[in-house]
């Protein structure tokens, strides 16, 4: 095991940057300096933040504290709030204390995050299976299953050192069973190689010959005699000191010791006498007097001999010759718990006997009849184990994420499998131009209709969709297509079902969760983790590392952080005052967990991507922990889909506010580059809501005139909403499966309210054949291709220079690209003036009104190339007269620069 400690211990440097604080009693609001200029006609330039020089005064920083400032991001953003700055310092100190506590029990932080290597069920090389479980509230622990007739006494934790430790971990050994007629191994520590069939141990060389060769190589001539006879050295020393007729009683010893020199003097004389002898004749020990009255002499190893021994390498090559292969093991033993066996863990608790699904189980089968689930031992033979073929793709500078739910990914009214998804959906994602997929509902959960958010078994892929190897094949094929694979992870709460989940796992109410009201979500009926418990941290951090190591996951989206970061679970009004992020309702332990998770993940896996889903936009989400942040790579702007949904359902087209659209899309401009944007997410299709296509198109009729007008309006808005959401934000964009072609139906999982119908729990891929949905998909493909070829998202943030609520026109530039939107439902503009910085010719490279996208093609061919006019407008040096048909948008690219 590696003992390399992670360099993530952070030293606390108080007041490393002096910040001017206002009065403690004055409430402060979060004010972020704007890097993106939003200039409307007749408006003034936004004021710039105070110069940074006023914060430049620093105190001396020690060598171990360089680059660390617990309130560093406040200084960078020019925010002064005394209470929040003090909270960050206290949180930083608490993080240091937590790390110190962790390192008292673990070798390093890698050891802290790899609990899956020892907990749960694991094959041991000494013909056995080891099982380790954490259940501090239990009094007795055993494994029950079909392999032992569900007996609670046959395979139990034995009393003593290996049965139950002080931290509540239970250890059970399942010995492999000897086949009839076979004898036990000569060596009690005989090892077997279960991975392949190569049997070094069956080469015909006896154990005695192997040990003799090992000793001959390891020991120098004559050295091993001291190992074979451990009394030779003290006997020789005794004879050297007292002669062949030495004292036989303590009285004689005391008398002689009074008359002879001290042992150290005599030993030095003896060494001087034998200094020319060969080393093999000298014992590898020194006799010294350590000055204690009750010690006559002390025998210790000589430094020279120790240095020589430590320089030797153990004869592992010979030791491996004793390890036998899988064929030898299969011939001699049958597995103590065969592959595919069903099992549970049995506890005797103060509340009575309990059977639970193991917390670290990697494959779980929920019972369809509402009975208790069981774990399945997954140990396929080596020839059936999945072998990875493809490497991780490189993380691109911009993310185009395709969000998926495996179960509803098929066209048929059933639960689709991992294999169905791999064969049918992955090629579609590649064709659509996305470079990453994000999977929801993959981790095991009890009820299918909960979409996978009420997780019961955090280390198991859902058996509804297939086996662990099926999921590995999905990930491997995605990597082969150049797609990153992200997982939506739910560590903010857990299912409250005692029959399958972690609730009352060991009979106590506080094993993994808080006790009392704190341990229950106020509205969702789920259990809340106790993030201050080191064993809970061990479980959760290891869980993150498990999905990366075992299944080659490339990143995580942390679901509903507001549920875990606040004791009110995020159900409170937020005004933006910084005091709301550091008051008594903030769970500091949860914040420390998120910091540890990001630090450890990014150290062990430097290319990992972490995304925060937090409706409160906690300050410092995407700042490094060394500067007071939480360390995420991206955060989700949850207000964008809510705004679009509100506009489409509640606001007439001519009353849409362009200013609100821009301000919502560019929310928190300081972190706009870290923003993950989407026009609509799965919640609007799954959580009782309607997709945009259902709102815009409704039930498509039989070619009625009003239906055609409705389709044209819906098609135009569908494209414009996606175009502005995609191009105005940061470096990440997300789309839910099917929304790219305007899926006409919402998602409804089978549940008692719909008589368990699968009618709406699928995707209509047949709609891509032709018609409106084919046109929308064509536009979405070209939109993704625009970023792939022109690197739109990875460029600098846009310069939004024209926002007019009267004309309903928005225009902004991003590098050499000009984006122009006309949201007006009826007004078209033939020569609309928008400002550009660079003089030259601008060519239309994307037009939402083209016929291949379902538009009317109102722009003429000669209007696709425009030349600037030397006229100052929108605060920019040049003017471009563009054609803007109603409900359309165009993307212009600077194709030729004109120098004056």
PDB file of N, CA and C in Angstrom, residues 559-599:
ATOM      1  N   UNK A 559     -25.818  16.581  -6.649  1.00  0.00           N
ATOM      2  CA  UNK A 559     -27.235  16.936  -6.691  1.00  0.00           C
ATOM      3  C   UNK A 559     -27.668  17.658  -5.419  1.00  0.00           C
ATOM      4  N   UNK A 560     -28.405  18.744  -5.579  1.00  0.00           N
ATOM      5  CA  UNK A 560     -29.120  19.441  -4.507  1.00  0.00           C
ATOM      6  C   UNK A 560     -28.226  19.737  -3.304  1.00  0.00           C
ATOM      7  N   UNK A 561     -27.186  20.525  -3.528  1.00  0.00           N
ATOM      8  CA  UNK A 561     -26.293  20.875  -2.425  1.00  0.00           C
ATOM      9  C   UNK A 561     -26.992  21.697  -1.356  1.00  0.00           C
ATOM     10  N   UNK A 562     -27.979  22.475  -1.739  1.00  0.00           N
ATOM     11  CA  UNK A 562     -28.667  23.296  -0.742  1.00  0.00           C
ATOM     12  C   UNK A 562     -29.366  22.440   0.304  1.00  0.00           C
ATOM     13  N   UNK A 563     -29.717  21.194  -0.027  1.00  0.00           N
ATOM     14  CA  UNK A 563     -30.356  20.313   0.953  1.00  0.00           C
ATOM     15  C   UNK A 563     -29.403  19.932   2.070  1.00  0.00           C
ATOM     16  N   UNK A 564     -28.106  19.869   1.768  1.00  0.00           N
ATOM     17  CA  UNK A 564     -27.139  19.424   2.755  1.00  0.00           C
ATOM     18  C   UNK A 564     -26.409  20.579   3.426  1.00  0.00           C
ATOM     19  N   UNK A 565     -26.307  21.738   2.762  1.00  0.00           N
ATOM     20  CA  UNK A 565     -25.513  22.837   3.306  1.00  0.00           C
ATOM     21  C   UNK A 565     -26.267  23.667   4.337  1.00  0.00           C
ATOM     22  N   UNK A 566     -27.583  23.481   4.435  1.00  0.00           N
ATOM     23  CA  UNK A 566     -28.382  24.266   5.371  1.00  0.00           C
ATOM     24  C   UNK A 566     -29.281  23.323   6.166  1.00  0.00           C
ATOM     25  N   UNK A 567     -29.457  23.640   7.433  1.00  0.00           N
ATOM     26  CA  UNK A 567     -30.337  22.820   8.268  1.00  0.00           C
ATOM     27  C   UNK A 567     -31.792  22.984   7.867  1.00  0.00           C
ATOM     28  N   UNK A 568     -32.129  24.065   7.178  1.00  0.00           N
ATOM     29  CA  UNK A 568     -33.489  24.209   6.665  1.00  0.00           C
ATOM     30  C   UNK A 568     -33.629  23.591   5.282  1.00  0.00           C
ATOM     31  N   UNK A 569     -32.588  22.869   4.824  1.00  0.00           N
ATOM     32  CA  UNK A 569     -32.584  22.135   3.557  1.00  0.00           C
ATOM     33  C   UNK A 569     -32.805  23.015   2.342  1.00  0.00           C
ATOM     34  N   UNK A 570     -32.458  24.286   2.464  1.00  0.00           N
ATOM     35  CA  UNK A 570     -32.568  25.196   1.337  1.00  0.00           C
ATOM     36  C   UNK A 570     -33.950  25.779   1.135  1.00  0.00           C
ATOM     37  N   UNK A 571     -34.909  25.388   1.975  1.00  0.00           N
ATOM     38  CA  UNK A 571     -36.265  25.912   1.845  1.00  0.00           C
ATOM     39  C   UNK A 571     -36.400  27.185   2.679  1.00  0.00           C
ATOM     40  N   UNK A 572     -35.756  28.227   2.217  1.00  0.00           N
ATOM     41  CA  UNK A 572     -35.816  29.530   2.875  1.00  0.00           C
ATOM     42  C   UNK A 572     -35.591  30.588   1.814  1.00  0.00           C
ATOM     43  N   UNK A 573     -36.069  31.765   2.078  1.00  0.00           N
ATOM     44  CA  UNK A 573     -35.890  32.855   1.119  1.00  0.00           C
ATOM     45  C   UNK A 573     -34.486  33.416   1.247  1.00  0.00           C
ATOM     46  N   UNK A 574     -33.848  33.668   0.099  1.00  0.00           N
ATOM     47  CA  UNK A 574     -32.499  34.213   0.061  1.00  0.00           C
ATOM     48  C   UNK A 574     -32.547  35.564  -0.641  1.00  0.00           C
ATOM     49  N   UNK A 575     -32.047  36.574   0.054  1.00  0.00           N
ATOM     50  CA  UNK A 575     -32.016  37.920  -0.513  1.00  0.00           C
ATOM     51  C   UNK A 575     -30.673  38.257  -1.130  1.00  0.00           C
ATOM     52  N   UNK A 576     -29.673  37.421  -0.927  1.00  0.00           N
ATOM     53  CA  UNK A 576     -28.333  37.705  -1.428  1.00  0.00           C
ATOM     54  C   UNK A 576     -27.418  38.276  -0.372  1.00  0.00           C
ATOM     55  N   UNK A 577     -27.913  38.471   0.847  1.00  0.00           N
ATOM     56  CA  UNK A 577     -27.080  38.987   1.921  1.00  0.00           C
ATOM     57  C   UNK A 577     -26.096  37.901   2.366  1.00  0.00           C
ATOM     58  N   UNK A 578     -24.840  38.258   2.499  1.00  0.00           N
ATOM     59  CA  UNK A 578     -23.822  37.281   2.874  1.00  0.00           C
ATOM     60  C   UNK A 578     -24.062  36.666   4.246  1.00  0.00           C
ATOM     61  N   UNK A 579     -24.798  37.352   5.085  1.00  0.00           N
ATOM     62  CA  UNK A 579     -25.070  36.797   6.402  1.00  0.00           C
ATOM     63  C   UNK A 579     -25.888  35.513   6.315  1.00  0.00           C
ATOM     64  N   UNK A 580     -26.650  35.359   5.244  1.00  0.00           N
ATOM     65  CA  UNK A 580     -27.457  34.157   5.066  1.00  0.00           C
ATOM     66  C   UNK A 580     -26.600  32.933   4.777  1.00  0.00           C
ATOM     67  N   UNK A 581     -25.340  33.135   4.397  1.00  0.00           N
ATOM     68  CA  UNK A 581     -24.434  32.029   4.095  1.00  0.00           C
ATOM     69  C   UNK A 581     -23.498  31.694   5.256  1.00  0.00           C
ATOM     70  N   UNK A 582     -23.685  32.343   6.385  1.00  0.00           N
ATOM     71  CA  UNK A 582     -22.798  32.054   7.520  1.00  0.00           C
ATOM     72  C   UNK A 582     -23.547  32.097   8.843  1.00  0.00           C
ATOM     73  N   UNK A 583     -24.882  32.030   8.803  1.00  0.00           N
ATOM     74  CA  UNK A 583     -25.641  32.102  10.056  1.00  0.00           C
ATOM     75  C   UNK A 583     -25.773  30.714  10.684  1.00  0.00           C
ATOM     76  N   UNK A 584     -26.657  30.605  11.665  1.00  0.00           N
ATOM     77  CA  UNK A 584     -26.773  29.355  12.420  1.00  0.00           C
ATOM     78  C   UNK A 584     -27.410  28.234  11.619  1.00  0.00           C
ATOM     79  N   UNK A 585     -27.974  28.529  10.455  1.00  0.00           N
ATOM     80  CA  UNK A 585     -28.617  27.499   9.652  1.00  0.00           C
ATOM     81  C   UNK A 585     -27.659  26.830   8.667  1.00  0.00           C
ATOM     82  N   UNK A 586     -26.421  27.271   8.628  1.00  0.00           N
ATOM     83  CA  UNK A 586     -25.438  26.697   7.714  1.00  0.00           C
ATOM     84  C   UNK A 586     -24.767  25.497   8.376  1.00  0.00           C
ATOM     85  N   UNK A 587     -24.722  24.376   7.675  1.00  0.00           N
ATOM     86  CA  UNK A 587     -24.089  23.160   8.177  1.00  0.00           C
ATOM     87  C   UNK A 587     -22.611  23.188   7.788  1.00  0.00           C
ATOM     88  N   UNK A 588     -21.769  23.574   8.725  1.00  0.00           N
ATOM     89  CA  UNK A 588     -20.342  23.687   8.439  1.00  0.00           C
ATOM     90  C   UNK A 588     -19.733  22.330   8.115  1.00  0.00           C
ATOM     91  N   UNK A 589     -20.228  21.261   8.748  1.00  0.00           N
ATOM     92  CA  UNK A 589     -19.691  19.928   8.473  1.00  0.00           C
ATOM     93  C   UNK A 589     -19.922  19.531   7.017  1.00  0.00           C
ATOM     94  N   UNK A 590     -21.079  19.893   6.461  1.00  0.00           N
ATOM     95  CA  UNK A 590     -21.353  19.575   5.062  1.00  0.00           C
ATOM     96  C   UNK A 590     -20.411  20.334   4.139  1.00  0.00           C
ATOM     97  N   UNK A 591     -20.123  21.593   4.471  1.00  0.00           N
ATOM     98  CA  UNK A 591     -19.181  22.371   3.665  1.00  0.00           C
ATOM     99  C   UNK A 591     -17.788  21.744   3.711  1.00  0.00           C
ATOM    100  N   UNK A 592     -17.380  21.276   4.880  1.00  0.00           N
ATOM    101  CA  UNK A 592     -16.067  20.639   5.001  1.00  0.00           C
ATOM    102  C   UNK A 592     -16.013  19.362   4.169  1.00  0.00           C
ATOM    103  N   UNK A 593     -17.107  18.617   4.149  1.00  0.00           N
ATOM    104  CA  UNK A 593     -17.133  17.407   3.321  1.00  0.00           C
ATOM    105  C   UNK A 593     -16.960  17.747   1.847  1.00  0.00           C
ATOM    106  N   UNK A 594     -17.651  18.781   1.376  1.00  0.00           N
ATOM    107  CA  UNK A 594     -17.549  19.153  -0.036  1.00  0.00           C
ATOM    108  C   UNK A 594     -16.135  19.603  -0.382  1.00  0.00           C
ATOM    109  N   UNK A 595     -15.497  20.329   0.537  1.00  0.00           N
ATOM    110  CA  UNK A 595     -14.114  20.757   0.292  1.00  0.00           C
ATOM    111  C   UNK A 595     -13.197  19.544   0.214  1.00  0.00           C
ATOM    112  N   UNK A 596     -13.334  18.621   1.169  1.00  0.00           N
ATOM    113  CA  UNK A 596     -12.512  17.411   1.152  1.00  0.00           C
ATOM    114  C   UNK A 596     -12.757  16.601  -0.121  1.00  0.00           C
ATOM    115  N   UNK A 597     -14.017  16.486  -0.512  1.00  0.00           N
ATOM    116  CA  UNK A 597     -14.343  15.712  -1.710  1.00  0.00           C
ATOM    117  C   UNK A 597     -13.656  16.291  -2.940  1.00  0.00           C
ATOM    118  N   UNK A 598     -13.704  17.597  -3.095  1.00  0.00           N
ATOM    119  CA  UNK A 598     -13.069  18.220  -4.259  1.00  0.00           C
ATOM    120  C   UNK A 598     -11.556  18.127  -4.193  1.00  0.00           C
ATOM    121  N   UNK A 599     -10.989  18.335  -3.017  1.00  0.00           N
ATOM    122  CA  UNK A 599      -9.527  18.263  -2.891  1.00  0.00           C
ATOM    123  C   UNK A 599      -9.020  16.855  -3.207  1.00  0.00           C
TER     124      UNK A 599
END
